[in-house]
Tab-separated table of C-alpha atoms in Angstrom:
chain	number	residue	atom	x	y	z
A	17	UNK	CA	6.264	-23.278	-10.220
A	18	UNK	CA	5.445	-21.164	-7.400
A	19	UNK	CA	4.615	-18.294	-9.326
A	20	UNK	CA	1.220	-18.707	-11.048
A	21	UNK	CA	-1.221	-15.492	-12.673
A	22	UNK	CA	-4.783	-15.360	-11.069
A	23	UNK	CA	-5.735	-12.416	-13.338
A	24	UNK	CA	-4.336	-10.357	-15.943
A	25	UNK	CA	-5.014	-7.510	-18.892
A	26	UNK	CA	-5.427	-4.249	-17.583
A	27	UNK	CA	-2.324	-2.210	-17.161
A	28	UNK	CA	-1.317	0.185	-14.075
A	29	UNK	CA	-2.977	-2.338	-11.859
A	30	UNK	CA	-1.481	-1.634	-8.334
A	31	UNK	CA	-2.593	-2.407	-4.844
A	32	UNK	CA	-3.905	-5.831	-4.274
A	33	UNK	CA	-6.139	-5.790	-1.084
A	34	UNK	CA	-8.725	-8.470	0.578
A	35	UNK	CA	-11.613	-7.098	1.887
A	36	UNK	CA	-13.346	-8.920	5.197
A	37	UNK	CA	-14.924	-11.545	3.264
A	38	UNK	CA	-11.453	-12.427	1.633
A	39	UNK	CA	-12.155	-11.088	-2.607
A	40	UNK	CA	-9.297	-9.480	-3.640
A	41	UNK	CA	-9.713	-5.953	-4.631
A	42	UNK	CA	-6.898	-4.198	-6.886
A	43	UNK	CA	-7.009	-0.826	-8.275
A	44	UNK	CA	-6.081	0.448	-11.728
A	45	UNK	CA	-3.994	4.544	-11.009
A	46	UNK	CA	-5.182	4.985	-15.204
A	47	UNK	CA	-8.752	4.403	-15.474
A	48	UNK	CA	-9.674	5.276	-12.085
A	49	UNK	CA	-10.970	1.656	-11.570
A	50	UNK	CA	-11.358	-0.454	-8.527
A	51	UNK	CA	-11.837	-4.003	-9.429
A	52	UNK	CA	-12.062	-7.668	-7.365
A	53	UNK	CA	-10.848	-10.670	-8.874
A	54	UNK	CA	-13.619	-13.246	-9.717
A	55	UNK	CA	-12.759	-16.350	-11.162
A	56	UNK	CA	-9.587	-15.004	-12.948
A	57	UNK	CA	-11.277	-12.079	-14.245
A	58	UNK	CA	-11.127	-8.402	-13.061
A	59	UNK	CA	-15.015	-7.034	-12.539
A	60	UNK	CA	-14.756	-3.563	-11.738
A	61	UNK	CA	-16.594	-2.628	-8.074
A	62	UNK	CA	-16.898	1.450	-8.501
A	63	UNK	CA	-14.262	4.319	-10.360
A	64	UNK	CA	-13.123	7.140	-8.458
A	65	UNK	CA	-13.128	9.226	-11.334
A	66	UNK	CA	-9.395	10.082	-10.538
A	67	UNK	CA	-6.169	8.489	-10.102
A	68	UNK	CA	-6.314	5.476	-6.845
A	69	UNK	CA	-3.245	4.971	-5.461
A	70	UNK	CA	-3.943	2.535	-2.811
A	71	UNK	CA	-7.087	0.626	-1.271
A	72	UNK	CA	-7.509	-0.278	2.264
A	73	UNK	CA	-10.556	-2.117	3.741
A	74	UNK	CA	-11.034	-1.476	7.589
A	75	UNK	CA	-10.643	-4.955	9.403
A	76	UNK	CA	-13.771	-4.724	11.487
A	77	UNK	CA	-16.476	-2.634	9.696
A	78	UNK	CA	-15.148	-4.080	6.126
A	79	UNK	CA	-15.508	-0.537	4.662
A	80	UNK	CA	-13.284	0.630	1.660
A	81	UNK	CA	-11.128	3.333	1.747
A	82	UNK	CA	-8.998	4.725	-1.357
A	83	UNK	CA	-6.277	6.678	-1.491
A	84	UNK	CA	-6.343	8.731	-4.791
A	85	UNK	CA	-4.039	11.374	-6.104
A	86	UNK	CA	-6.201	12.955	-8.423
A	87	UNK	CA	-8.159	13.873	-5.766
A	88	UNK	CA	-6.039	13.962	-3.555
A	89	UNK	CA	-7.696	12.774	-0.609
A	90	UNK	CA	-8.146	9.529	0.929
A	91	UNK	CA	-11.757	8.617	-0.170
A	92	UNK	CA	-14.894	6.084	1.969
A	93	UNK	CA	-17.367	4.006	1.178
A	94	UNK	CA	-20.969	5.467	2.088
A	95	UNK	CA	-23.494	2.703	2.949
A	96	UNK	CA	-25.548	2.085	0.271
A	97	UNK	CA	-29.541	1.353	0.315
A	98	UNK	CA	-30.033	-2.206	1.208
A	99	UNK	CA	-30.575	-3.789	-2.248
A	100	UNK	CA	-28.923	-0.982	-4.422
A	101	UNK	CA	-27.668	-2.096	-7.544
A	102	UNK	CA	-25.665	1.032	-8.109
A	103	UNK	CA	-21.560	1.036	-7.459
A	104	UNK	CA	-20.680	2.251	-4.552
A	105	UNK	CA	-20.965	5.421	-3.468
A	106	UNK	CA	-17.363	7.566	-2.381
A	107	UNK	CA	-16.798	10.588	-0.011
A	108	UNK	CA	-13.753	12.291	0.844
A	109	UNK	CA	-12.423	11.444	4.168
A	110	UNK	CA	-9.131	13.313	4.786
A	111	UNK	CA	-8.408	15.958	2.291
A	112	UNK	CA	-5.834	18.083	4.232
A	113	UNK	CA	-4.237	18.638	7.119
A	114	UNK	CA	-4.104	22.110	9.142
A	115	UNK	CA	-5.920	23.978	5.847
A	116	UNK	CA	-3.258	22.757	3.707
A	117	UNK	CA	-4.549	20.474	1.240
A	118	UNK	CA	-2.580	16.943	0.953
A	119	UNK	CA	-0.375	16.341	-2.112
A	120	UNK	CA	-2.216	12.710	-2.858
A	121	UNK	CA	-2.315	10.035	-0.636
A	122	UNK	CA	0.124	6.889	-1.944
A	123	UNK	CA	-1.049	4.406	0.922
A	124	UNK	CA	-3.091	3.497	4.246
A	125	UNK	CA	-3.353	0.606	7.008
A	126	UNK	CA	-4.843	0.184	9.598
A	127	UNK	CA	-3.642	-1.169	13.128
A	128	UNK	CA	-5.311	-3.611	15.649
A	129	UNK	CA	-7.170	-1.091	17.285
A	130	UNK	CA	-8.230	1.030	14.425
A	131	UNK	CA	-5.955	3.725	14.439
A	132	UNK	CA	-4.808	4.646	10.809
A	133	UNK	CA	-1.469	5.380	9.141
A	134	UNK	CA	-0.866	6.969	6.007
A	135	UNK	CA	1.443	8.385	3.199
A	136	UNK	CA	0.966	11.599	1.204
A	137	UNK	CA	3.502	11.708	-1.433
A	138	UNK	CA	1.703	13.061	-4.499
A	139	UNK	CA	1.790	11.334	-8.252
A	140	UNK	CA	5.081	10.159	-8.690
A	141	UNK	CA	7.690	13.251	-9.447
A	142	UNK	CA	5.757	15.398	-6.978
A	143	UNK	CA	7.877	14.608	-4.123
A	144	UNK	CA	11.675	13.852	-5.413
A	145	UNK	CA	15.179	13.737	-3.710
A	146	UNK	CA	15.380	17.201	-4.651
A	147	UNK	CA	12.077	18.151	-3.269
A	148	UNK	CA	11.562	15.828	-0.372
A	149	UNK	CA	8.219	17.099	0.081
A	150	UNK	CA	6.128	14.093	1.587
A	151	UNK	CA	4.903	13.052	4.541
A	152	UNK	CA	3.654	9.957	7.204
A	153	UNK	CA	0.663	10.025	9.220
A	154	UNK	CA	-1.463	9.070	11.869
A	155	UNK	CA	-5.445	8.885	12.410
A	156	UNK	CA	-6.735	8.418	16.144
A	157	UNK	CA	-8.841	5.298	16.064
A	158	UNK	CA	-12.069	7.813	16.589
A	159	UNK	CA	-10.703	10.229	13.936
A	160	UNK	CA	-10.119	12.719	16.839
A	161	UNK	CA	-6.295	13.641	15.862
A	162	UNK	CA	-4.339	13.935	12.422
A	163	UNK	CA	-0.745	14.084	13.225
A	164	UNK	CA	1.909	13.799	11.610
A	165	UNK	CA	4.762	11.657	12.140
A	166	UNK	CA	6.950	12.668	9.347
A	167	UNK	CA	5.976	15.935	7.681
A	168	UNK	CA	7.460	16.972	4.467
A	169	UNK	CA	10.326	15.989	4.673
A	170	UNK	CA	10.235	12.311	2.225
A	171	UNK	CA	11.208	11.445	-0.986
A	172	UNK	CA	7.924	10.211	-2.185
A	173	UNK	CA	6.696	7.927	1.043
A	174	UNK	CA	4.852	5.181	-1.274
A	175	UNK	CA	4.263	1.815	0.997
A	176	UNK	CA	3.303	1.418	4.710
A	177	UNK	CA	3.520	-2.346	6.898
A	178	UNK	CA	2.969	-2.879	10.391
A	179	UNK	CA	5.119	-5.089	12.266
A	180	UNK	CA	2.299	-7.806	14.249
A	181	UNK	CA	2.593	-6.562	17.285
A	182	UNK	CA	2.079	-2.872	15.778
A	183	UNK	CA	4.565	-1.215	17.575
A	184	UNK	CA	6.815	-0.813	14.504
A	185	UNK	CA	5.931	0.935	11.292
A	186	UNK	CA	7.623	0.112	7.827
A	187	UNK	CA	7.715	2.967	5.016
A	188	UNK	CA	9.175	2.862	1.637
A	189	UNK	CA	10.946	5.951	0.341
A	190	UNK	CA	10.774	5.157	-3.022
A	191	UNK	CA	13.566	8.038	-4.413
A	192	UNK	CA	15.967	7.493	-1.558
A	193	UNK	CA	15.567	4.046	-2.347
A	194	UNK	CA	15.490	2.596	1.602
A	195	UNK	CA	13.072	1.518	4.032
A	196	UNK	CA	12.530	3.674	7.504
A	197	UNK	CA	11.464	2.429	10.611
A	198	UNK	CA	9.373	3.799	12.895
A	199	UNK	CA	9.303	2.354	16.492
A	200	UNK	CA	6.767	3.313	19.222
A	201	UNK	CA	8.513	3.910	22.466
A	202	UNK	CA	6.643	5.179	25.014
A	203	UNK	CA	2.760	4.180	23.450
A	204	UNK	CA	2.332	7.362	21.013
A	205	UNK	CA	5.970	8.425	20.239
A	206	UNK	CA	7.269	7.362	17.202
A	207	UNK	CA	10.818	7.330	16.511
A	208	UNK	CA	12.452	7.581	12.340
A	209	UNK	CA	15.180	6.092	11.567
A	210	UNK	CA	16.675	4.108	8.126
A	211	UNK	CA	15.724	1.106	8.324
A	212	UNK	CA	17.609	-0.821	4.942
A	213	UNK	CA	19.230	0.712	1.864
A	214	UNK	CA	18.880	-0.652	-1.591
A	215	UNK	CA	21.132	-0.188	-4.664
A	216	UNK	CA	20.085	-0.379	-7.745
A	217	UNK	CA	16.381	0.294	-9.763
A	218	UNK	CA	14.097	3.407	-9.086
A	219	UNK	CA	13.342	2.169	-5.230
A	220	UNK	CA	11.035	0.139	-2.925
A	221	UNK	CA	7.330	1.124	-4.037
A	222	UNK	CA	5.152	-0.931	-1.706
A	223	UNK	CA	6.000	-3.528	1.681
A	224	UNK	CA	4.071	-5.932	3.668
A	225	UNK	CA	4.804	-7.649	7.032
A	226	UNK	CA	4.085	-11.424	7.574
A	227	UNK	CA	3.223	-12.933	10.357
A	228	UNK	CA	6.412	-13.989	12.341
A	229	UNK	CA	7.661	-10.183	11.187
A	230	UNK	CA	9.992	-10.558	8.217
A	231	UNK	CA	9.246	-7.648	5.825
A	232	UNK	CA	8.242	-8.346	1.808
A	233	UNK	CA	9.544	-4.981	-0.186
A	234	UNK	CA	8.710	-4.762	-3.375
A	235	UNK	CA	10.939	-2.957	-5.502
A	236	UNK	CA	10.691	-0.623	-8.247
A	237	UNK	CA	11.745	0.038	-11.728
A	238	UNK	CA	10.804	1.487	-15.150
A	239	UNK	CA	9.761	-0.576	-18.119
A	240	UNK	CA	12.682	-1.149	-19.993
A	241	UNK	CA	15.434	-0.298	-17.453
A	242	UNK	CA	14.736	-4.066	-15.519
A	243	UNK	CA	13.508	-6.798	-17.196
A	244	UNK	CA	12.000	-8.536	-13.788
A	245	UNK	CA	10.714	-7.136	-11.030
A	246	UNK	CA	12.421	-8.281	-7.501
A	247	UNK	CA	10.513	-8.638	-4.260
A	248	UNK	CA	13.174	-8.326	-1.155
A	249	UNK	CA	12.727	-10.171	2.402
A	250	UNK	CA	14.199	-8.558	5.169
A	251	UNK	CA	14.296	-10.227	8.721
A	252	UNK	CA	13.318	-8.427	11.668
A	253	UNK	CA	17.010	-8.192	12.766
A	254	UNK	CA	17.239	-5.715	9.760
A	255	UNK	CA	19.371	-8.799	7.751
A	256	UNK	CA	18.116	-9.863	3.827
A	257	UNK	CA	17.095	-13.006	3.654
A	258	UNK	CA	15.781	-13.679	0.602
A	259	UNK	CA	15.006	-11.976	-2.802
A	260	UNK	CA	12.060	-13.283	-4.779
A	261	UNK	CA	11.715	-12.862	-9.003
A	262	UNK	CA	8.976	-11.935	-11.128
A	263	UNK	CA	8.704	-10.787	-15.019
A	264	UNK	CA	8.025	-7.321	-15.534
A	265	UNK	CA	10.040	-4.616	-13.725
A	266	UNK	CA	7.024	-2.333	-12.058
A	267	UNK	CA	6.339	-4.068	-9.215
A	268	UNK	CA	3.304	-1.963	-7.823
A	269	UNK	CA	1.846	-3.970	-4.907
A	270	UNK	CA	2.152	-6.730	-2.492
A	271	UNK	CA	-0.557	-8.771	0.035
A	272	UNK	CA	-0.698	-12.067	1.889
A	273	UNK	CA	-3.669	-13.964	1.655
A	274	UNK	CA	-5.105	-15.145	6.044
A	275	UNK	CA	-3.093	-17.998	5.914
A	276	UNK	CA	0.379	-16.096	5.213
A	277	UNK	CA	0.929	-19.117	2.369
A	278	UNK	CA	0.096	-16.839	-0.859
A	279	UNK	CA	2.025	-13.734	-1.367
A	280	UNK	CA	0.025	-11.872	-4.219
A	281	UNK	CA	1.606	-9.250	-6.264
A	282	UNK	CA	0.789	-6.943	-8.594
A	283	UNK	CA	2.927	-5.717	-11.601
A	284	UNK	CA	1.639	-2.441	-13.503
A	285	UNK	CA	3.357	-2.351	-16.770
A	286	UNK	CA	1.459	-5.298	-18.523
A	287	UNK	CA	-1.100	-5.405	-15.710
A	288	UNK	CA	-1.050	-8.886	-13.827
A	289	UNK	CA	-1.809	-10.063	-10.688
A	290	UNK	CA	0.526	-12.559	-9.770
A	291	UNK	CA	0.023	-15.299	-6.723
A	292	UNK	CA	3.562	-16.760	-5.215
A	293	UNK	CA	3.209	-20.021	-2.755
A	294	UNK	CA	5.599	-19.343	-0.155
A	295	UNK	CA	5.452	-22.861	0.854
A	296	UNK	CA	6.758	-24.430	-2.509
């Protein structure tokens, strides 16, 4: 089987992140918990005290940012005393943007250069079809500039990919069910447009790019509406190429281990972490 479990028992687990020296993190929206994965066991690293949507590590300094809706604001790591046996310590980061405050971060990455990219959608029913409150944006690499590059005008933005040569950004609009594309063209403009429209379930949730550029979407449904949960591929060309299978229907999070062989997925209404071998 491709499909094995590498930890499981704690539900609304979402996120699945390595940090630089390749544990993988996942966060748990309920308890506020950020765990890694020892072993097959989750050991919890620090709680936010809120609601974490998302974790992101930064690819050169290793530092761990969270995205959390309860507080909504996209929280840091502070550098702890060498030797501390305390968790570690959080600060808020971005908490709004032109004195408004943000509706709750849903998800961060960074690019190459260490520019940042983010969605504020809010908890889930916040920003709706009806409401299309949420928004996309972007963080200079020296923290200079917050600008948006969609501003509320989303169906709740929940999942952000970078193409590998980062000039083309991937966001899932979970209620309009669809992907959008954003493509740089000159170097800072960014240009929205749909991308690929789904039918059926609640929407795409959360998407990751591999390394030749084909696009893993994971999509979205409700306990007891879907009995498995179904992870799309989608070529660069825009074509589907493959859909991947997995039990439980709330899909929550996808990331590919350095070598691009192990897809690893989280599901949040039983609360597994699931690790697919592309290869087999």
């Amino acid at each position: 089987m491709p499909l094995e479990k590498v930890a499981e028992g704690i539900p609304s687990l979402s996120s699945p992140t390595f940090n630089k020296e390749g544990v993988l993190h996942v966060c748990c929206t309920q308890s506020g918990a950020v765990y890694k994965v020892v072993d097959g066991s989750l050991q919890e690293v620090l709680n936010t005290q809120g609601q974490p949507a998302a974790l992101c590590f930064d690819p050169n300094l290793g530092t761990l940012y969270v995205c959390d809706l309860m507080h909504q604001a996209i929280l840091r790591e502070e550098e702890e005393d060498e030797g501390s046996s305390q968790q570690p310590l959080l600060a808020e980061w971005v908490t709004e943007h032109e004195g408004r405050l943000l509706r709750g971060p849903t998800a961060m990455v960074f690019d190459s250069t260490g520019n940042v990219f983010f969605t504020d959608s809010g908890p889930m029913g916040d920003t709706t079809i009806a409401n299309p409150k949420a928004s996309v944006y972007y963080i200079a690499c020296d923290a200079s500039l917050l600008q948006p590059l969609a501003l509320e005008c989303l169906a709740h933005a929940s999942g952000l990919a970078l193409s590998p040569d980062g000039q083309t950004l991937y966001v899932s609009e979970t209620m309009n069910n669809r992907v959008l594309r954003f493509a740089q063209r000159p170097s800072g403009v960014w240009h929205m447009s749909v991308y690929f429209n789904f039918s059926g379930g609640l929407g795409p949730i959360a998407c990751v790019c591999d390394n030749m550029g084909a696009l893993y979407v994971a999509r979205y449904d409700f306990r007891g509406s879907a009995t498995e949960g179904i992870i799309s591929i989608i070529l660069p060309s825009g074509q589907l190429h493959a859909e991947l299978a997995i039990p439980g229907s709330e899909v929550s999070g996808l990331c590919f281990d350095a070598d691009f062989r192990y897809l690893y997925i989280t599901e949040a209404s039983v609360g597994v972490v699931y690790r697919y071998d592309l290869l087999e």
